mmCIF file of C-alpha atoms in Angstrom:
data_model
loop_
_atom_site.group_PDB
_atom_site.id
_atom_site.type_symbol
_atom_site.label_atom_id
_atom_site.label_comp_id
_atom_site.label_asym_id
_atom_site.label_seq_id
_atom_site.Cartn_x
_atom_site.Cartn_y
_atom_site.Cartn_z
ATOM 1 C CA MET A 21 -20.338 -4.431 -13.739
ATOM 2 C CA THR A 22 -17.818 -7.133 -12.866
ATOM 3 C CA SER A 23 -17.631 -8.598 -9.383
ATOM 4 C CA ARG A 24 -13.915 -9.372 -9.691
ATOM 5 C CA VAL A 25 -11.422 -7.978 -7.185
ATOM 6 C CA PRO A 26 -10.213 -4.623 -8.572
ATOM 7 C CA VAL A 27 -6.513 -4.536 -9.480
ATOM 8 C CA LEU A 28 -5.005 -1.096 -8.954
ATOM 9 C CA LEU A 29 -1.745 0.442 -10.076
ATOM 10 C CA SER A 30 0.074 2.163 -7.223
ATOM 11 C CA SER A 31 1.531 5.457 -8.398
ATOM 12 C CA SER A 32 4.717 4.435 -6.556
ATOM 13 C CA SER A 33 5.154 1.722 -9.195
ATOM 14 C CA VAL A 34 5.964 4.277 -11.897
ATOM 15 C CA PHE A 35 8.634 6.149 -9.910
ATOM 16 C CA PRO A 36 10.730 8.077 -10.927
ATOM 17 C CA GLU A 37 7.939 9.122 -13.293
ATOM 18 C CA ARG A 38 5.340 11.290 -11.625
ATOM 19 C CA THR A 39 1.757 10.725 -10.520
ATOM 20 C CA ALA A 40 0.162 11.581 -13.867
ATOM 21 C CA ALA A 41 2.094 8.738 -15.511
ATOM 22 C CA ALA A 42 0.348 6.233 -13.239
ATOM 23 C CA PHE A 43 -3.048 7.212 -14.652
ATOM 24 C CA GLN A 44 -1.749 7.095 -18.217
ATOM 25 C CA LEU A 45 -0.211 3.645 -17.752
ATOM 26 C CA ALA A 46 -3.166 2.278 -15.789
ATOM 27 C CA ALA A 47 -5.492 3.249 -18.632
ATOM 28 C CA ALA A 48 -3.189 1.928 -21.348
ATOM 29 C CA LEU A 49 -2.631 -1.421 -19.627
ATOM 30 C CA GLY A 50 -6.201 -1.995 -18.422
ATOM 31 C CA TYR A 51 -5.913 -1.620 -14.646
ATOM 32 C CA ASP A 52 -9.169 -1.151 -12.738
ATOM 33 C CA GLY A 53 -7.959 1.904 -10.834
ATOM 34 C CA VAL A 54 -5.078 3.745 -9.209
ATOM 35 C CA GLU A 55 -3.699 3.885 -5.690
ATOM 36 C CA VAL A 56 -2.290 7.360 -5.123
ATOM 37 C CA MET A 57 0.883 7.493 -3.059
ATOM 38 C CA VAL A 58 0.843 10.989 -1.572
ATOM 39 C CA TRP A 59 4.405 12.288 -1.810
ATOM 40 C CA THR A 60 6.363 15.393 -2.836
ATOM 41 C CA ASP A 61 4.771 15.547 -6.310
ATOM 42 C CA ALA A 62 2.228 18.380 -5.955
ATOM 43 C CA VAL A 63 -0.295 16.545 -8.141
ATOM 44 C CA SER A 64 -0.427 13.666 -5.636
ATOM 45 C CA GLN A 65 -1.486 16.150 -2.937
ATOM 46 C CA ASP A 66 -4.268 17.840 -4.926
ATOM 47 C CA ALA A 67 -7.701 16.202 -5.043
ATOM 48 C CA GLY A 68 -8.796 18.469 -7.879
ATOM 49 C CA ALA A 69 -5.808 17.579 -10.043
ATOM 50 C CA LEU A 70 -6.289 13.881 -9.297
ATOM 51 C CA ARG A 71 -9.983 14.088 -10.167
ATOM 52 C CA GLY A 72 -9.034 15.688 -13.476
ATOM 53 C CA LEU A 73 -6.575 12.902 -14.277
ATOM 54 C CA SER A 74 -9.115 10.267 -13.259
ATOM 55 C CA GLN A 75 -11.758 11.742 -15.551
ATOM 56 C CA HIS A 76 -9.357 12.304 -18.442
ATOM 57 C CA TYR A 77 -8.036 8.732 -18.443
ATOM 58 C CA GLY A 78 -11.236 7.041 -17.249
ATOM 59 C CA VAL A 79 -9.446 5.412 -14.298
ATOM 60 C CA PRO A 80 -10.828 5.843 -10.751
ATOM 61 C CA VAL A 81 -8.768 6.463 -7.631
ATOM 62 C CA LEU A 82 -9.660 3.537 -5.360
ATOM 63 C CA SER A 83 -7.025 3.904 -2.636
ATOM 64 C CA VAL A 84 -4.989 6.708 -1.056
ATOM 65 C CA HIS A 85 -1.664 6.019 0.662
ATOM 66 C CA THR A 86 -0.984 8.458 3.497
ATOM 67 C CA PRO A 87 2.359 10.331 3.297
ATOM 68 C CA CYS A 88 4.086 8.361 6.055
ATOM 69 C CA LEU A 89 7.391 7.448 4.414
ATOM 70 C CA LEU A 90 10.626 8.941 5.728
ATOM 71 C CA VAL A 91 10.824 11.219 2.685
ATOM 72 C CA THR A 92 7.258 12.531 3.112
ATOM 73 C CA GLN A 93 7.297 13.514 6.785
ATOM 74 C CA ARG A 94 6.626 17.172 5.952
ATOM 75 C CA VAL A 95 4.135 16.726 3.102
ATOM 76 C CA TRP A 96 0.961 18.672 4.013
ATOM 77 C CA SER A 97 2.089 19.008 7.637
ATOM 78 C CA PRO A 98 4.743 17.746 10.078
ATOM 79 C CA ASP A 99 1.812 16.509 12.205
ATOM 80 C CA PRO A 100 1.091 12.855 11.307
ATOM 81 C CA TRP A 101 -2.531 13.194 12.431
ATOM 82 C CA GLU A 102 -3.043 16.084 10.028
ATOM 83 C CA ARG A 103 -1.532 14.011 7.217
ATOM 84 C CA LEU A 104 -3.882 11.126 8.025
ATOM 85 C CA ARG A 105 -6.921 13.423 8.224
ATOM 86 C CA ARG A 106 -6.078 15.028 4.899
ATOM 87 C CA SER A 107 -5.589 11.613 3.313
ATOM 88 C CA ALA A 108 -9.036 10.563 4.530
ATOM 89 C CA GLU A 109 -10.524 13.825 3.284
ATOM 90 C CA MET A 110 -8.941 13.278 -0.141
ATOM 91 C CA ALA A 111 -10.114 9.665 -0.311
ATOM 92 C CA GLU A 112 -13.667 10.679 0.511
ATOM 93 C CA ALA A 113 -13.584 13.476 -2.077
ATOM 94 C CA LEU A 114 -12.374 11.062 -4.772
ATOM 95 C CA GLY A 115 -14.680 8.197 -3.824
ATOM 96 C CA ALA A 116 -11.795 5.937 -2.779
ATOM 97 C CA PRO A 117 -12.883 3.438 -0.096
ATOM 98 C CA THR A 118 -9.422 2.711 1.330
ATOM 99 C CA VAL A 119 -6.690 4.698 3.078
ATOM 100 C CA VAL A 120 -3.354 2.953 3.693
ATOM 101 C CA VAL A 121 -1.251 3.983 6.686
ATOM 102 C CA HIS A 122 1.970 2.666 8.243
ATOM 103 C CA PRO A 123 2.493 2.078 11.967
ATOM 104 C CA PRO A 124 4.138 5.061 13.707
ATOM 105 C CA PHE A 125 7.904 5.463 13.779
ATOM 106 C CA THR A 126 9.480 4.971 17.194
ATOM 107 C CA TRP A 127 10.390 8.663 17.485
ATOM 108 C CA GLN A 128 6.743 9.710 16.938
ATOM 109 C CA ARG A 129 6.018 9.101 20.620
ATOM 110 C CA ASP A 130 2.761 11.049 20.977
ATOM 111 C CA TYR A 131 1.432 9.704 17.681
ATOM 112 C CA ALA A 132 2.337 6.142 18.680
ATOM 113 C CA ARG A 133 0.773 6.465 22.119
ATOM 114 C CA ARG A 134 -2.582 7.538 20.677
ATOM 115 C CA PHE A 135 -2.422 5.627 17.383
ATOM 116 C CA ARG A 136 -5.281 3.176 17.936
ATOM 117 C CA GLU A 137 -7.494 5.805 19.576
ATOM 118 C CA GLY A 138 -6.728 8.320 16.841
ATOM 119 C CA LEU A 139 -7.475 5.823 14.065
ATOM 120 C CA ASP A 140 -10.868 5.185 15.632
ATOM 121 C CA ASP A 141 -11.494 8.934 15.763
ATOM 122 C CA VAL A 142 -10.609 9.506 12.095
ATOM 123 C CA SER A 143 -12.621 6.442 11.069
ATOM 124 C CA GLY A 144 -15.593 7.835 12.957
ATOM 125 C CA ARG A 145 -15.386 11.081 10.980
ATOM 126 C CA TYR A 146 -15.191 9.194 7.679
ATOM 127 C CA PRO A 147 -17.414 6.139 8.167
ATOM 128 C CA GLY A 148 -17.320 5.175 4.495
ATOM 129 C CA LEU A 149 -13.557 4.548 4.588
ATOM 130 C CA ARG A 150 -11.427 1.641 5.750
ATOM 131 C CA ILE A 151 -8.162 2.927 7.218
ATOM 132 C CA ALA A 152 -5.945 -0.094 6.724
ATOM 133 C CA VAL A 153 -2.717 -0.419 8.740
ATOM 134 C CA GLU A 154 0.113 -1.981 6.733
ATOM 135 C CA ASN A 155 2.570 -4.628 7.900
ATOM 136 C CA MET A 156 6.181 -3.415 7.783
ATOM 137 C CA TYR A 157 9.527 -5.127 8.548
ATOM 138 C CA PRO A 158 12.662 -4.872 10.697
ATOM 139 C CA VAL A 159 15.571 -2.933 9.180
ATOM 140 C CA ARG A 160 18.932 -4.673 8.855
ATOM 141 C CA MET A 161 22.098 -2.605 8.635
ATOM 142 C CA ALA A 162 25.742 -3.646 9.015
ATOM 143 C CA GLY A 163 24.740 -7.046 10.333
ATOM 144 C CA ARG A 164 22.439 -5.616 12.976
ATOM 145 C CA GLN A 165 18.643 -5.474 13.091
ATOM 146 C CA PHE A 166 16.358 -2.838 14.571
ATOM 147 C CA VAL A 167 12.656 -2.059 14.429
ATOM 148 C CA PRO A 168 11.871 1.594 13.582
ATOM 149 C CA TYR A 169 8.135 1.226 14.301
ATOM 150 C CA ALA A 170 6.133 1.468 17.519
ATOM 151 C CA PRO A 171 4.915 -0.739 19.005
ATOM 152 C CA GLY A 172 6.316 -2.921 16.198
ATOM 153 C CA TRP A 173 6.359 -3.744 12.500
ATOM 154 C CA ASP A 174 3.570 -6.355 12.713
ATOM 155 C CA PRO A 175 0.211 -4.593 13.231
ATOM 156 C CA THR A 176 -1.583 -7.848 14.054
ATOM 157 C CA GLU A 177 0.239 -7.960 17.392
ATOM 158 C CA THR A 178 -1.712 -4.849 18.437
ATOM 159 C CA GLY A 179 -4.915 -5.432 16.486
ATOM 160 C CA TYR A 180 -6.715 -2.940 14.231
ATOM 161 C CA PRO A 181 -10.095 -2.863 12.472
ATOM 162 C CA ALA A 182 -8.499 -3.016 9.003
ATOM 163 C CA TYR A 183 -5.186 -4.103 7.508
ATOM 164 C CA THR A 184 -3.147 -3.773 4.329
ATOM 165 C CA LEU A 185 -1.124 -6.911 3.564
ATOM 166 C CA ASP A 186 2.155 -6.099 1.781
ATOM 167 C CA LEU A 187 3.804 -9.232 0.364
ATOM 168 C CA SER A 188 7.177 -7.581 -0.273
ATOM 169 C CA HIS A 189 7.253 -6.504 3.365
ATOM 170 C CA CYS A 190 6.483 -10.090 4.359
ATOM 171 C CA ALA A 191 9.570 -11.188 2.438
ATOM 172 C CA ALA A 192 11.709 -8.520 4.100
ATOM 173 C CA SER A 193 10.493 -9.616 7.554
ATOM 174 C CA HIS A 194 10.893 -13.343 6.727
ATOM 175 C CA THR A 195 7.158 -13.827 7.197
ATOM 176 C CA ASP A 196 4.948 -16.079 5.097
ATOM 177 C CA SER A 197 2.207 -13.995 3.466
ATOM 178 C CA MET A 198 -0.382 -16.726 3.957
ATOM 179 C CA GLU A 199 0.326 -16.806 7.685
ATOM 180 C CA MET A 200 0.102 -13.019 7.885
ATOM 181 C CA ALA A 201 -3.224 -13.080 6.014
ATOM 182 C CA ASP A 202 -4.496 -15.696 8.455
ATOM 183 C CA ARG A 203 -3.619 -13.419 11.380
ATOM 184 C CA MET A 204 -5.351 -10.464 9.717
ATOM 185 C CA GLY A 205 -8.470 -12.564 9.211
ATOM 186 C CA GLY A 206 -11.639 -10.741 8.250
ATOM 187 C CA ALA A 207 -9.954 -7.372 8.833
ATOM 188 C CA LEU A 208 -7.837 -7.826 5.682
ATOM 189 C CA ALA A 209 -9.025 -4.875 3.594
ATOM 190 C CA HIS A 210 -6.317 -4.291 0.999
ATOM 191 C CA VAL A 211 -3.322 -6.041 -0.574
ATOM 192 C CA HIS A 212 -0.062 -4.569 -1.855
ATOM 193 C CA LEU A 213 1.069 -7.051 -4.490
ATOM 194 C CA GLY A 214 4.805 -7.361 -4.918
ATOM 195 C CA ASP A 215 7.380 -10.040 -4.274
ATOM 196 C CA GLY A 216 10.720 -10.455 -2.546
ATOM 197 C CA THR A 217 13.479 -12.933 -1.886
ATOM 198 C CA GLY A 218 13.846 -12.346 1.853
ATOM 199 C CA GLU A 219 17.440 -11.228 1.459
ATOM 200 C CA GLY A 220 17.084 -8.457 3.998
ATOM 201 C CA ARG A 221 15.639 -5.542 2.066
ATOM 202 C CA ASP A 222 12.294 -4.411 0.710
ATOM 203 C CA GLU A 223 12.474 -5.351 -2.971
ATOM 204 C CA HIS A 224 8.958 -4.933 -4.444
ATOM 205 C CA LEU A 225 9.635 -7.356 -7.274
ATOM 206 C CA VAL A 226 7.093 -8.211 -9.953
ATOM 207 C CA PRO A 227 4.974 -11.032 -8.451
ATOM 208 C CA GLY A 228 6.337 -14.442 -9.315
ATOM 209 C CA ARG A 229 9.944 -13.239 -9.375
ATOM 210 C CA GLY A 230 10.587 -13.796 -5.679
ATOM 211 C CA THR A 231 9.844 -16.432 -3.062
ATOM 212 C CA GLN A 232 6.559 -15.267 -1.551
ATOM 213 C CA PRO A 233 3.412 -17.371 -2.233
ATOM 214 C CA CYS A 234 1.875 -14.574 -4.296
ATOM 215 C CA ALA A 235 -0.252 -16.838 -6.491
ATOM 216 C CA GLU A 236 -1.501 -18.864 -3.531
ATOM 217 C CA LEU A 237 -2.390 -15.725 -1.597
ATOM 218 C CA LEU A 238 -4.364 -14.260 -4.496
ATOM 219 C CA ARG A 239 -6.208 -17.532 -5.078
ATOM 220 C CA SER A 240 -7.119 -17.656 -1.385
ATOM 221 C CA LEU A 241 -8.804 -14.246 -1.250
ATOM 222 C CA ALA A 242 -12.213 -15.458 -2.437
ATOM 223 C CA GLY A 243 -12.285 -18.074 0.304
ATOM 224 C CA ARG A 244 -11.355 -15.427 2.841
ATOM 225 C CA GLY A 245 -14.420 -13.370 1.951
ATOM 226 C CA PHE A 246 -12.154 -10.558 0.760
ATOM 227 C CA THR A 247 -14.048 -7.484 -0.458
ATOM 228 C CA GLY A 248 -11.165 -5.051 -0.928
ATOM 229 C CA SER A 249 -8.746 -4.348 -3.750
ATOM 230 C CA VAL A 250 -5.264 -5.474 -4.796
ATOM 231 C CA ALA A 251 -2.738 -2.758 -5.638
ATOM 232 C CA VAL A 252 0.333 -3.613 -7.685
ATOM 233 C CA GLU A 253 3.217 -2.018 -5.801
ATOM 234 C CA VAL A 254 6.440 -2.953 -7.583
ATOM 235 C CA SER A 255 9.695 -1.113 -8.122
ATOM 236 C CA THR A 256 10.434 -0.113 -11.718
ATOM 237 C CA ARG A 257 12.971 2.593 -10.930
ATOM 238 C CA GLY A 258 15.672 0.456 -12.537
ATOM 239 C CA ALA A 259 13.767 0.122 -15.819
ATOM 240 C CA ARG A 260 15.938 1.283 -18.703
ATOM 241 C CA SER A 261 13.004 2.614 -20.722
ATOM 242 C CA ARG A 262 9.266 3.288 -20.605
ATOM 243 C CA ALA A 263 8.774 0.099 -22.651
ATOM 244 C CA VAL A 264 10.518 -1.985 -19.993
ATOM 245 C CA ARG A 265 8.445 -0.330 -17.258
ATOM 246 C CA GLU A 266 5.243 -1.033 -19.185
ATOM 247 C CA ALA A 267 6.248 -4.666 -19.691
ATOM 248 C CA ASP A 268 6.801 -5.160 -15.944
ATOM 249 C CA LEU A 269 3.497 -3.507 -15.046
ATOM 250 C CA ARG A 270 1.661 -5.554 -17.675
ATOM 251 C CA ALA A 271 3.236 -8.754 -16.321
ATOM 252 C CA ALA A 272 2.153 -7.848 -12.773
ATOM 253 C CA LEU A 273 -1.408 -7.143 -13.895
ATOM 254 C CA ASP A 274 -1.598 -10.390 -15.880
ATOM 255 C CA PHE A 275 -0.294 -12.321 -12.858
ATOM 256 C CA ALA A 276 -2.897 -10.743 -10.565
ATOM 257 C CA ARG A 277 -5.796 -11.344 -12.934
ATOM 258 C CA GLN A 278 -4.756 -14.918 -13.628
ATOM 259 C CA HIS A 279 -4.584 -15.957 -9.988
ATOM 260 C CA LEU A 280 -7.518 -13.896 -8.744
ATOM 261 C CA GLY A 281 -9.535 -15.670 -11.421
ATOM 262 C CA THR A 282 -8.688 -19.150 -10.097
ATOM 263 C CA PRO A 283 -9.821 -19.056 -6.455
ATOM 264 C CA SER A 284 -9.109 -21.808 -3.976
ATOM 265 C CA PRO A 285 -10.933 -22.276 -0.680
ATOM 266 C CA VAL A 286 -9.021 -21.692 2.560
ATOM 267 C CA ASP A 287 -9.745 -22.246 6.184
ATOM 268 C CA ALA A 288 -9.213 -18.634 7.232
#
């Protein structure tokens, strides 16, 4: 058994292909596991179906992303707490140690008011899981900027027991990923590996194709005492063919393995 940091393929990285394609591609390319983005695809919502795919392709599910995107607000339930509980239940059933969740939207007032307390409650019910709150970014439209999250897009300003660091979101928020990782400290539980140029939108580029210090961040994880996993979360929706999609996902995996394999100490 290797002690290397597991590199996962997020099922969002194969969109518009469906969840099953993530398992097929992860197995073909040599990923260590899959992060399941729970969305409108029925397979992504079904622990039994996911277990079957995992067994068929020999690829474990090692992270579950709660349905908290704008387009998934009614998946499982309109109640965000029910969606989080069901995500934790699915993760436990599949043996995945990590659940990724976004900060509440500003219009989810009750959810936002009880978010920290509710996370502690769900974590208490599922003590084997790390529920890792992800950093987001301000939204820029027509020359104006607003923050659709409460209390904000940066979860370190509130403080949580576990975090997911998303490098593409760092680019969109004009934040250096190394600085964000420093603020997360020992609570850094999971990494979403992508890149961005900081041009005002969330790009999820293949790492190395933007301006974030992706290589430096990966090399620093050993020195940070990181014990979680790295999930490749890149956009391939513009790929003209399956071969192009595979090439991008192979390049992202090679980048992750290369830089995770050459650690550098940090004062974190």
